[in-house]
Coordinates of C-alpha atoms and ligand atoms in Angstrom, one line a residue:
Chain A
M7 CA -100.2 303.6 74.8
S8 CA -101.7 307.0 74.8
T9 CA -104.7 306.5 77.1
D10 CA -103.5 309.4 79.3
S11 CA -106.2 312.0 78.9
K12 CA -103.9 314.6 80.2
K13 CA -101.3 314.1 77.6
S14 CA -103.7 314.2 74.6
P15 CA -106.8 316.1 75.8
N16 CA -108.2 316.7 72.2
K17 CA -108.1 313.2 70.9
L18 CA -111.4 311.3 71.0
I19 CA -110.4 308.3 69.0
A20 CA -107.7 306.5 70.7
L21 CA -107.1 303.7 68.1
E22 CA -108.1 302.0 65.0
F23 CA -107.8 298.5 63.6
K24 CA -106.3 298.0 60.2
T25 CA -105.4 295.1 58.2
S26 CA -102.0 295.2 56.4
T27 CA -99.7 292.6 54.9
F28 CA -96.2 292.0 56.1
S29 CA -93.6 289.8 54.6
V30 CA -92.1 287.5 57.2
P31 CA -89.5 284.9 56.7
V32 CA -90.7 281.3 57.3
L33 CA -88.3 278.9 58.9
M34 CA -88.9 275.5 57.5
L35 CA -87.6 272.7 59.6
L36 CA -86.2 269.6 58.1
T37 CA -85.0 267.8 61.3
D38 CA -86.0 267.7 65.0
D39 CA -82.3 267.7 66.1
L40 CA -82.1 270.9 68.1
I41 CA -78.3 270.9 68.1
S42 CA -78.1 271.0 64.2
I43 CA -80.8 273.6 64.1
E44 CA -79.1 275.8 66.5
Q45 CA -75.7 275.5 64.8
Q46 CA -77.0 276.0 61.3
L47 CA -79.3 278.9 62.3
K48 CA -76.3 280.6 63.8
E49 CA -74.3 280.1 60.7
K50 CA -77.1 281.6 58.6
V51 CA -77.5 284.5 61.0
N52 CA -73.8 285.3 60.9
Q53 CA -73.9 285.7 57.1
A54 CA -76.1 288.6 57.5
P55 CA -76.4 289.7 61.0
D56 CA -78.0 293.0 60.3
F57 CA -80.7 291.6 58.2
F58 CA -81.7 289.0 60.8
K59 CA -81.3 291.2 64.0
N60 CA -84.7 291.0 65.8
S61 CA -86.4 289.9 62.6
P62 CA -89.8 288.2 63.1
L63 CA -90.0 284.7 61.9
V64 CA -92.7 282.0 61.5
L65 CA -91.9 278.4 62.2
D66 CA -93.0 275.8 59.8
L67 CA -93.3 272.2 61.1
Q68 CA -95.0 270.5 58.1
N69 CA -91.9 268.6 57.1
I70 CA -90.7 267.3 60.4
N71 CA -94.2 266.3 61.3
K72 CA -94.2 263.9 58.2
L73 CA -91.5 262.1 60.0
S74 CA -93.4 261.8 63.3
S75 CA -90.7 263.9 65.2
I76 CA -90.8 265.0 68.7
I77 CA -89.9 268.5 69.2
N78 CA -90.0 270.8 72.2
I79 CA -91.4 274.1 71.1
S80 CA -90.3 276.1 74.0
A81 CA -86.7 274.9 73.6
L82 CA -86.9 275.7 69.8
V83 CA -88.3 279.1 70.4
G84 CA -85.4 279.7 73.0
I85 CA -82.9 278.7 70.3
I86 CA -84.3 281.0 67.8
R87 CA -84.4 283.9 70.3
K88 CA -80.8 283.2 71.2
A89 CA -80.0 283.5 67.4
G90 CA -81.5 287.1 67.7
L91 CA -84.8 286.2 65.8
L92 CA -88.3 286.6 67.2
T93 CA -90.8 283.8 66.6
V94 CA -94.2 285.4 65.8
G95 CA -96.1 282.4 64.5
L96 CA -96.2 278.5 64.1
R97 CA -97.7 276.6 61.2
G98 CA -97.9 273.1 60.2
G99 CA -97.9 272.0 63.9
N100 CA -99.8 269.1 65.4
V101 CA -102.3 269.5 68.3
E102 CA -99.6 269.1 71.0
Q103 CA -97.3 271.7 69.2
N104 CA -100.0 274.1 68.7
K105 CA -100.8 273.9 72.4
Q106 CA -97.3 274.6 73.3
A107 CA -97.2 277.5 71.0
S108 CA -100.4 278.9 72.4
E109 CA -99.0 278.6 75.9
L110 CA -96.0 280.6 74.9
L111 CA -98.5 283.1 73.3
I112 CA -97.3 282.4 69.8
P113 CA -100.1 282.6 67.2
V114 CA -100.9 279.4 65.4
Y115 CA -101.5 279.4 61.7
S116 CA -103.0 276.7 59.6
A117 CA -100.6 274.7 57.4
L118 CA -101.4 276.2 54.0
S119 CA -102.7 279.6 54.2
G120 CA -101.5 282.3 56.5
S121 CA -104.7 282.4 58.5
V122 CA -104.8 282.1 62.2
L123 CA -106.5 278.8 63.5
A124 CA -109.9 279.4 64.8
E125 CA -109.2 277.6 68.1
N126 CA -106.2 279.9 68.6
K127 CA -108.3 283.1 68.0
K128 CA -110.9 281.9 70.6
E129 CA -108.2 281.5 73.3
K130 CA -106.8 285.0 72.8
K131 CA -109.9 287.2 73.1
S132 CA -107.7 290.2 73.4
S133 CA -106.0 289.7 70.2
P134 CA -107.6 292.1 67.7
T135 CA -107.8 289.7 64.6
P136 CA -111.0 290.9 63.0
E137 CA -110.8 288.5 60.1
S138 CA -109.0 285.3 59.2
K139 CA -106.8 286.6 56.5
V140 CA -104.7 288.5 58.8
D141 CA -100.9 288.4 58.6
E142 CA -98.7 287.7 61.4
K143 CA -98.0 291.0 63.1
A144 CA -100.8 293.0 61.7
G145 CA -102.8 294.5 64.5
V146 CA -101.8 291.9 67.0
I147 CA -100.6 293.1 70.3
I148 CA -98.1 290.5 71.6
T149 CA -98.4 290.3 75.4
T150 CA -96.3 288.1 77.6
L151 CA -97.7 287.1 80.9
I152 CA -95.6 285.6 83.7
T153 CA -96.9 284.2 86.9
Q154 CA -93.7 282.8 88.4
P155 CA -91.3 284.9 90.3
I156 CA -88.4 286.3 88.4
R157 CA -85.3 285.5 90.4
S158 CA -81.9 286.9 90.5
G159 CA -79.8 286.1 87.5
Q160 CA -82.9 285.7 85.3
R161 CA -83.7 287.8 82.3
I162 CA -87.0 288.1 80.5
Y163 CA -87.4 289.7 77.1
A164 CA -90.9 290.5 75.7
E165 CA -91.4 291.6 72.2
G166 CA -94.6 293.5 73.0
D167 CA -96.0 294.2 76.6
L168 CA -94.9 292.4 79.6
I169 CA -97.1 291.5 82.4
I170 CA -95.8 289.9 85.6
L171 CA -97.9 288.8 88.5
S172 CA -95.1 287.8 90.8
Q173 CA -92.2 289.6 92.3
V174 CA -89.1 290.6 90.5
S175 CA -86.0 289.9 92.6
A176 CA -83.0 292.1 92.9
G177 CA -80.5 290.9 90.3
A178 CA -83.2 290.0 87.8
E179 CA -83.8 291.9 84.6
I180 CA -87.1 292.4 82.7
I181 CA -87.1 293.9 79.3
A182 CA -89.9 294.8 76.9
E183 CA -90.3 296.6 73.6
G184 CA -93.7 297.7 75.0
N185 CA -95.1 298.5 78.4
I186 CA -94.1 296.7 81.6
H187 CA -96.6 295.8 84.3
V188 CA -95.6 294.2 87.6
Y189 CA -98.4 293.5 90.0
N190 CA -96.0 292.8 92.8
T191 CA -92.7 294.1 94.2
L192 CA -90.2 295.3 91.7
R193 CA -86.6 294.9 92.9
G194 CA -84.6 294.2 89.8
R195 CA -84.0 296.1 86.7
A196 CA -86.9 297.0 84.4
L197 CA -86.4 298.4 80.9
A198 CA -89.5 299.2 78.8
G199 CA -89.6 300.5 75.2
V200 CA -86.2 299.1 74.5
Q201 CA -86.6 299.5 70.7
G202 CA -87.1 303.1 71.2
N203 CA -90.8 303.4 72.1
E204 CA -91.0 306.6 74.1
D205 CA -94.7 306.0 74.9
A206 CA -93.9 302.9 76.8
R207 CA -94.6 302.9 80.5
I208 CA -93.8 300.9 83.6
F209 CA -96.3 300.2 86.1
C210 CA -95.5 298.4 89.5
F211 CA -97.2 297.7 92.7
D212 CA -94.1 298.3 94.9
L213 CA -91.2 300.2 93.5
Q214 CA -87.8 299.1 94.9
A215 CA -86.0 298.8 91.5
E216 CA -82.4 298.8 91.0
L217 CA -82.8 300.4 87.7
I218 CA -85.8 301.6 85.7
S219 CA -85.5 302.7 81.9
I220 CA -87.8 303.8 79.2
A221 CA -86.4 304.0 75.6
G222 CA -83.0 304.2 77.1
N223 CA -83.7 307.0 79.6
Y224 CA -82.8 305.5 82.9
K225 CA -82.6 306.0 86.6
V226 CA -80.8 303.9 89.1
S227 CA -81.9 303.0 92.6
E228 CA -79.9 305.9 94.1
D229 CA -81.7 308.4 92.0
L230 CA -85.2 307.3 93.3
D231 CA -86.6 309.7 95.7
K232 CA -88.0 308.3 99.0
S233 CA -91.5 309.6 98.1
V234 CA -91.9 307.2 95.2
R235 CA -90.4 304.1 96.8
N236 CA -92.3 301.2 98.3
K237 CA -95.6 302.2 96.7
P238 CA -97.6 301.5 93.5
V239 CA -96.3 303.9 90.8
Q240 CA -96.3 304.4 87.1
I241 CA -93.2 305.6 85.2
Y242 CA -93.3 307.4 81.9
L243 CA -91.2 309.8 79.6
Q244 CA -91.9 313.4 79.3
N245 CA -89.5 315.7 77.4
E246 CA -86.8 312.9 77.9
A247 CA -87.2 312.9 81.6
L248 CA -88.5 309.9 83.5
I249 CA -91.5 310.9 85.5
I250 CA -92.5 308.6 88.4
K251 CA -96.0 309.1 89.9
D252 CA -98.5 307.4 92.1
I253 CA -100.8 305.2 90.1
V254 CA -103.8 306.6 92.0
Q255 CA -104.0 310.2 91.1
P256 CA -105.9 312.6 93.4
H257 CA -108.8 314.2 91.5
Chain B
M6 CA -93.6 257.0 94.2
A7 CA -90.2 257.7 95.2
R8 CA -89.3 261.5 95.7
I9 CA -86.0 263.0 95.1
I10 CA -85.2 266.0 97.4
V11 CA -82.3 268.4 96.7
V12 CA -80.7 270.3 99.6
T13 CA -79.2 273.4 97.9
S14 CA -78.2 277.0 98.6
G15 CA -75.8 278.5 96.1
K16 CA -73.7 280.0 99.0
G17 CA -71.2 277.7 100.7
G18 CA -71.1 276.7 104.4
V19 CA -74.7 277.6 105.2
G20 CA -75.7 274.1 106.5
K21 CA -76.6 271.9 103.5
T22 CA -74.8 268.9 104.6
T23 CA -75.9 269.2 108.1
T24 CA -79.4 269.5 106.9
S25 CA -79.2 266.6 104.4
A26 CA -78.0 264.3 107.3
A27 CA -80.6 265.5 109.6
I28 CA -83.6 265.2 107.2
A29 CA -82.4 261.9 105.7
M30 CA -82.2 260.5 109.2
G31 CA -85.6 262.0 110.2
L32 CA -87.3 260.5 107.2
A33 CA -85.9 257.0 107.8
K34 CA -86.8 257.3 111.5
K35 CA -90.3 257.9 110.4
G36 CA -90.3 254.6 108.6
H37 CA -89.4 255.5 105.0
K38 CA -86.6 253.8 103.3
T39 CA -84.2 256.7 102.5
A40 CA -80.9 257.2 100.7
V41 CA -78.7 260.2 101.0
I42 CA -76.2 261.1 98.3
D43 CA -73.2 263.3 98.5
F44 CA -72.7 265.4 95.4
D45 CA -69.8 267.2 96.7
V46 CA -67.2 265.2 94.7
G47 CA -63.8 265.9 95.7
L48 CA -64.7 267.3 99.3
R49 CA -66.6 264.5 100.7
N50 CA -68.2 265.6 103.9
L51 CA -71.4 263.7 104.3
D52 CA -69.9 260.5 105.4
L53 CA -68.1 262.4 108.3
I54 CA -71.4 263.8 109.5
M55 CA -73.0 260.5 109.2
G56 CA -70.1 258.9 111.0
C57 CA -69.4 256.3 108.3
E58 CA -66.1 257.5 106.8
R59 CA -64.3 254.4 107.7
R60 CA -66.6 252.1 106.0
V61 CA -66.4 253.8 102.6
V62 CA -65.2 251.3 100.0
Y63 CA -66.8 252.4 96.7
D64 CA -68.4 255.7 96.0
F65 CA -70.9 257.6 93.7
V66 CA -68.4 258.0 90.9
N67 CA -67.6 254.3 90.9
V68 CA -71.2 253.5 90.6
I69 CA -71.6 255.9 87.6
N70 CA -68.6 254.5 85.9
G71 CA -69.8 250.9 86.4
E72 CA -66.8 250.0 88.6
A73 CA -69.1 249.0 91.4
T74 CA -72.8 248.2 91.9
L75 CA -75.1 250.5 93.7
N76 CA -75.5 247.8 96.3
Q77 CA -71.7 247.5 96.8
A78 CA -71.4 251.4 97.3
L79 CA -74.5 252.0 99.5
I80 CA -73.5 252.1 103.3
R81 CA -76.3 251.2 105.6
D82 CA -76.4 253.6 108.6
K83 CA -75.3 252.5 112.0
N84 CA -78.3 254.0 113.8
C85 CA -81.1 253.3 111.4
N86 CA -81.5 250.3 109.1
L87 CA -83.8 252.2 106.7
L88 CA -81.1 254.8 105.9
Y89 CA -78.3 254.3 103.3
I90 CA -75.5 256.7 102.3
L91 CA -74.0 257.0 98.9
P92 CA -70.6 258.8 99.6
A93 CA -68.7 261.0 97.2
S94 CA -65.3 260.4 96.0
Q95 CA -62.4 262.3 97.4
T96 CA -60.0 261.6 94.7
R97 CA -62.0 262.8 91.7
D98 CA -63.0 266.1 90.6
K99 CA -66.5 267.5 89.7
D100 CA -66.4 266.5 86.1
A101 CA -66.5 262.9 87.0
L102 CA -70.3 263.2 87.3
S103 CA -72.3 263.2 84.2
Q104 CA -76.1 263.9 83.7
E105 CA -76.7 260.6 82.1
G106 CA -74.7 258.8 84.8
V107 CA -76.5 260.6 87.7
G108 CA -80.0 260.0 86.0
R109 CA -79.2 256.3 85.7
V110 CA -78.2 255.9 89.5
L111 CA -81.2 257.9 90.5
D112 CA -83.6 255.7 88.5
E113 CA -82.2 252.7 90.0
L114 CA -82.6 254.1 93.6
K115 CA -86.2 255.1 92.9
K116 CA -87.1 251.4 92.5
D117 CA -86.1 250.7 96.1
F118 CA -86.2 253.9 98.1
K119 CA -89.1 256.2 99.2
Y120 CA -86.9 259.3 99.5
I121 CA -83.5 260.2 97.9
V122 CA -81.9 263.2 99.6
C123 CA -79.2 264.9 97.4
D124 CA -76.6 267.0 99.3
S125 CA -75.6 269.6 96.9
P126 CA -72.1 271.3 96.7
A127 CA -71.9 275.0 97.0
G128 CA -72.1 277.3 93.9
I129 CA -74.1 277.0 90.8
E130 CA -71.7 275.0 88.7
K131 CA -71.9 271.5 87.4
G132 CA -72.1 269.7 90.7
A133 CA -74.8 271.9 92.0
H134 CA -76.6 271.7 88.7
L135 CA -76.6 267.9 88.6
A136 CA -77.7 267.7 92.3
M137 CA -80.9 269.7 91.6
Y138 CA -81.5 268.6 88.0
F139 CA -83.7 265.5 88.7
A140 CA -85.3 266.8 91.9
D141 CA -89.0 266.8 92.8
D142 CA -88.6 268.9 95.9
A143 CA -86.0 271.5 96.8
F144 CA -85.0 272.4 100.4
V145 CA -83.3 275.9 99.9
V146 CA -81.1 276.3 103.0
T147 CA -80.5 279.9 103.8
N148 CA -78.8 281.9 106.5
P149 CA -80.3 285.2 107.6
E150 CA -77.9 287.5 105.8
V151 CA -78.2 289.4 102.6
S152 CA -75.5 287.4 100.6
S153 CA -76.9 284.1 101.4
V154 CA -80.4 285.3 100.6
R155 CA -79.4 286.6 97.3
D156 CA -77.6 283.3 96.5
S157 CA -80.8 281.4 97.4
D158 CA -82.9 283.6 95.1
R159 CA -80.4 282.9 92.2
M160 CA -80.6 279.1 93.0
L161 CA -84.4 279.4 92.9
G162 CA -84.2 281.0 89.5
I163 CA -82.0 278.0 88.4
L164 CA -84.5 275.4 89.8
S165 CA -87.4 276.9 88.0
S166 CA -85.6 277.2 84.5
K167 CA -82.8 274.6 84.3
S168 CA -84.2 271.5 86.0
R169 CA -85.5 268.5 84.2
R170 CA -89.1 269.4 85.3
A171 CA -88.6 272.8 83.8
E172 CA -87.1 271.7 80.7
Q173 CA -89.9 269.1 80.1
N174 CA -92.6 271.5 81.1
E175 CA -93.7 269.4 83.9
E176 CA -95.1 270.5 87.3
P177 CA -92.3 272.7 88.8
I178 CA -90.2 271.5 91.7
N179 CA -91.7 272.2 95.1
E180 CA -89.5 274.7 96.7
F181 CA -89.2 275.1 100.5
L182 CA -87.3 277.6 102.7
L183 CA -85.1 276.4 105.5
L184 CA -83.7 279.2 107.4
T185 CA -80.7 277.9 109.4
R186 CA -78.2 279.4 111.9
Y187 CA -80.9 281.7 113.2
S188 CA -80.1 283.7 116.2
P189 CA -83.2 285.8 117.6
E190 CA -80.8 287.8 119.7
R191 CA -78.6 288.8 116.8
V192 CA -81.8 289.6 114.9
K193 CA -82.9 292.0 117.6
L194 CA -79.5 293.6 117.6
G195 CA -79.9 294.2 113.8
E196 CA -77.0 292.0 112.9
M197 CA -79.3 289.5 111.0
L198 CA -82.3 289.5 108.9
S199 CA -85.5 288.3 110.5
V200 CA -87.6 285.6 109.2
E201 CA -90.1 288.1 107.9
D202 CA -87.3 289.9 106.1
V203 CA -86.1 286.8 104.3
Q204 CA -89.6 285.7 103.5
D205 CA -90.4 289.1 102.2
I206 CA -87.4 289.0 99.7
L207 CA -87.8 285.3 98.7
S208 CA -91.6 284.8 99.0
L209 CA -91.2 281.1 99.5
H210 CA -92.9 278.5 101.8
L211 CA -91.1 278.3 105.1
L212 CA -90.6 274.8 106.1
G213 CA -88.8 275.7 109.3
V214 CA -86.2 277.7 111.2
I215 CA -83.1 276.1 112.7
P216 CA -81.5 278.0 115.4
E217 CA -77.8 278.6 115.7
S218 CA -76.7 275.9 118.1
K219 CA -73.7 274.4 119.7
S220 CA -75.4 271.0 119.3
V221 CA -74.7 270.9 115.6
L222 CA -70.9 271.0 116.1
N223 CA -71.3 268.2 118.8
A224 CA -73.2 266.2 116.6
S225 CA -70.8 266.4 113.7
N226 CA -67.9 265.8 115.9
S227 CA -69.5 262.5 117.1
G228 CA -70.7 261.5 113.6
T229 CA -74.4 261.4 114.4
P230 CA -76.9 263.6 112.6
V231 CA -78.1 266.3 115.0
I232 CA -81.7 265.2 114.7
L233 CA -80.9 262.2 117.0
D234 CA -80.0 264.6 119.8
E235 CA -83.7 265.0 120.8
K236 CA -83.1 267.3 123.6
S237 CA -81.2 270.0 121.5
D238 CA -83.0 272.9 119.9
A239 CA -81.5 272.2 116.6
G240 CA -82.6 268.6 116.7
Q241 CA -86.0 269.5 117.5
A242 CA -86.2 272.1 114.7
Y243 CA -85.1 269.4 112.3
A244 CA -87.7 267.0 113.6
D245 CA -90.4 269.7 113.1
I246 CA -89.1 270.2 109.6
V247 CA -89.4 266.5 108.7
A248 CA -92.9 266.3 110.2
R249 CA -94.1 269.4 108.2
Y250 CA -92.6 268.0 105.0
L251 CA -94.6 264.8 105.6
G252 CA -97.8 266.8 106.1
E253 CA -98.1 267.3 109.9
E254 CA -99.0 270.7 111.1
R255 CA -96.6 272.0 113.7
P256 CA -96.3 275.6 115.0
H257 CA -93.0 277.3 114.2
R258 CA -90.5 277.5 117.0
F259 CA -87.1 279.3 117.6
I260 CA -88.3 282.4 115.9
D261 CA -88.5 285.8 117.7
D262 CA -91.7 287.4 116.8
K263 CA -90.4 291.0 117.1
K264 CA -90.2 293.0 113.9
G265 CA -86.9 292.9 112.2
F266 CA -84.5 295.8 112.4
F267 CA -84.0 295.8 108.6
R268 CA -87.7 296.0 108.0
N269 CA -88.0 299.1 110.3
L270 CA -84.9 300.5 108.7
F271 CA -86.2 300.3 105.2
G272 CA -89.7 301.2 106.2
G273 CA -91.4 298.0 105.4
K274 CA -95.1 297.3 105.9
Ligands
LIG310 N1 -77.7 275.5 113.0 C1 -76.3 275.5 113.3 N2 -75.8 276.0 114.3 C2 -74.4 276.1 114.4 N3 -73.5 275.7 113.4 C3 -74.0 275.2 112.3 C4 -75.5 275.1 112.1 N4 -75.7 274.6 110.9 C5 -74.5 274.4 110.4 N5 -73.5 274.9 111.2 C6 -72.0 274.8 111.0 O1 -71.7 275.4 109.8 C7 -70.7 274.8 109.1 C8 -71.0 274.5 107.8 O2 -72.1 273.5 107.7 P1 -72.4 272.5 106.5 O3 -71.1 271.8 106.3 O4 -73.5 271.7 106.9 O5 -72.5 273.5 105.4 P2 -72.7 273.2 103.8 O6 -73.7 274.2 103.2 O7 -72.9 271.8 103.5 O8 -71.2 273.6 103.3 P3 -70.5 273.5 101.9 O9 -71.1 274.5 101.0 O10 -69.1 273.6 102.2 O11 -71.0 272.0 101.5 C9 -70.3 273.5 109.9 O12 -69.2 273.9 110.7 C10 -71.5 273.3 110.7 O13 -71.2 272.7 112.1
LIG311 MG1 -71.7 270.4 102.2

């Protein structure tokens, strides 16, 4: 996110929307048995671990819905995540499944084409999907919003930006490929830009973190100066050094 | 509708069994038919605190295995006829409990009881997991020290992600903080975290503070839940907690209002 005017003083245009086509594997489910799904998925991934690692994936439920199956989308997405794959879309789902997917911030596509369902588009005003023939990842900023506290022992991974409205406890870990915003106390570990995005930033309301990291450059609690603790700060990378600054800058 | 309450903590020896016995008795005394279940298979403490250890014939594991009916295993309390105890087995290990079996017993209890209190074993392993899995409300028992607070936080994470309600995307479990063995003097000396310190870390609704009290030991030695000792500070604190849980407003007691040492030390607000 290069909205920092200091960093790019000459740029007037900050961004641009484009349509492009990606090819994404579709996972066609033939049963609602989560145990078999988990096992067979693992076997498939093990055959080509490098190919599948963090690969995006669209879930297709057309077949199992012919059998009037009941399937928990959240559990299913968890299984896929555990196998190292990222669910970026759902198609062929029924009303309930689509609703569950939307709650998980997973785009819903109509059964036949690759187009985003109108209903889904309405809900996500922020998603820049200018026309219906947009492919899964094109121009879509995936944002994960969490309103519950993240407790010790819990780990959250977001494929895009991560926004947390509650506290993050000591012993918890929040990880994002994009930016991290914590509108509360951050006591745990926060890692932004974990896929190497050096422009990622961490924003938090009250910095008491055990560890902060951007694109692999980190600081542990002991390295945090008193002057940046217990207050709202932003953290970004400059020449491979982590900079921690008050969010409110004096003019 | 019956409600299932789990009394849990993560850390051991913080006062879960003491609390389970007290609040189960408190709820029954308020006229609600209540059952209290000992999930600490292999250790079996609740029956001692309730003073019914000599009347144990069948236990929770027998019921799960179909070796006894629920009615054969439930022990009616000697002080209150609306309170029943389902004891744990001393001769089995924790693996004797199964999720399916526990669910079956709870379903049967729900038909007949208003409140079902589950006394969790320490830790976060199977026994503790099964005690909290079916819960509607959780009483998180915490002592005012860093390791207990951290374990409670861990347990809260498990409640919000691994319970039946979480797995089925239902309303989350209602979580309440019970701060036990609290000593305002030791807080003042900086030897313990203050109520504010603990609430700041856990950000959880405080149901009540139970002071460190000799009456707790006396009560367990005599096999009567401390809530029946109406003159004692701990007994009154538990009575307040039951009343608040049932919706009454009562001011908090047994708290020193002075700012905690830790908060000053770490430069809190
Ligand atoms: N408020 C209190 N004041 C003084 N002593 C207390 C208080 N609460 C509990 N205790 C004492 O602490 C010890 C542990 O209490 P209890 O057995 O209730 O804890 P527990 O959490 O159930 O332990 P476990 O994890 O082993 O099951 C007991 O000796 C009990 O008498
Ligand atoms: Mg106990």
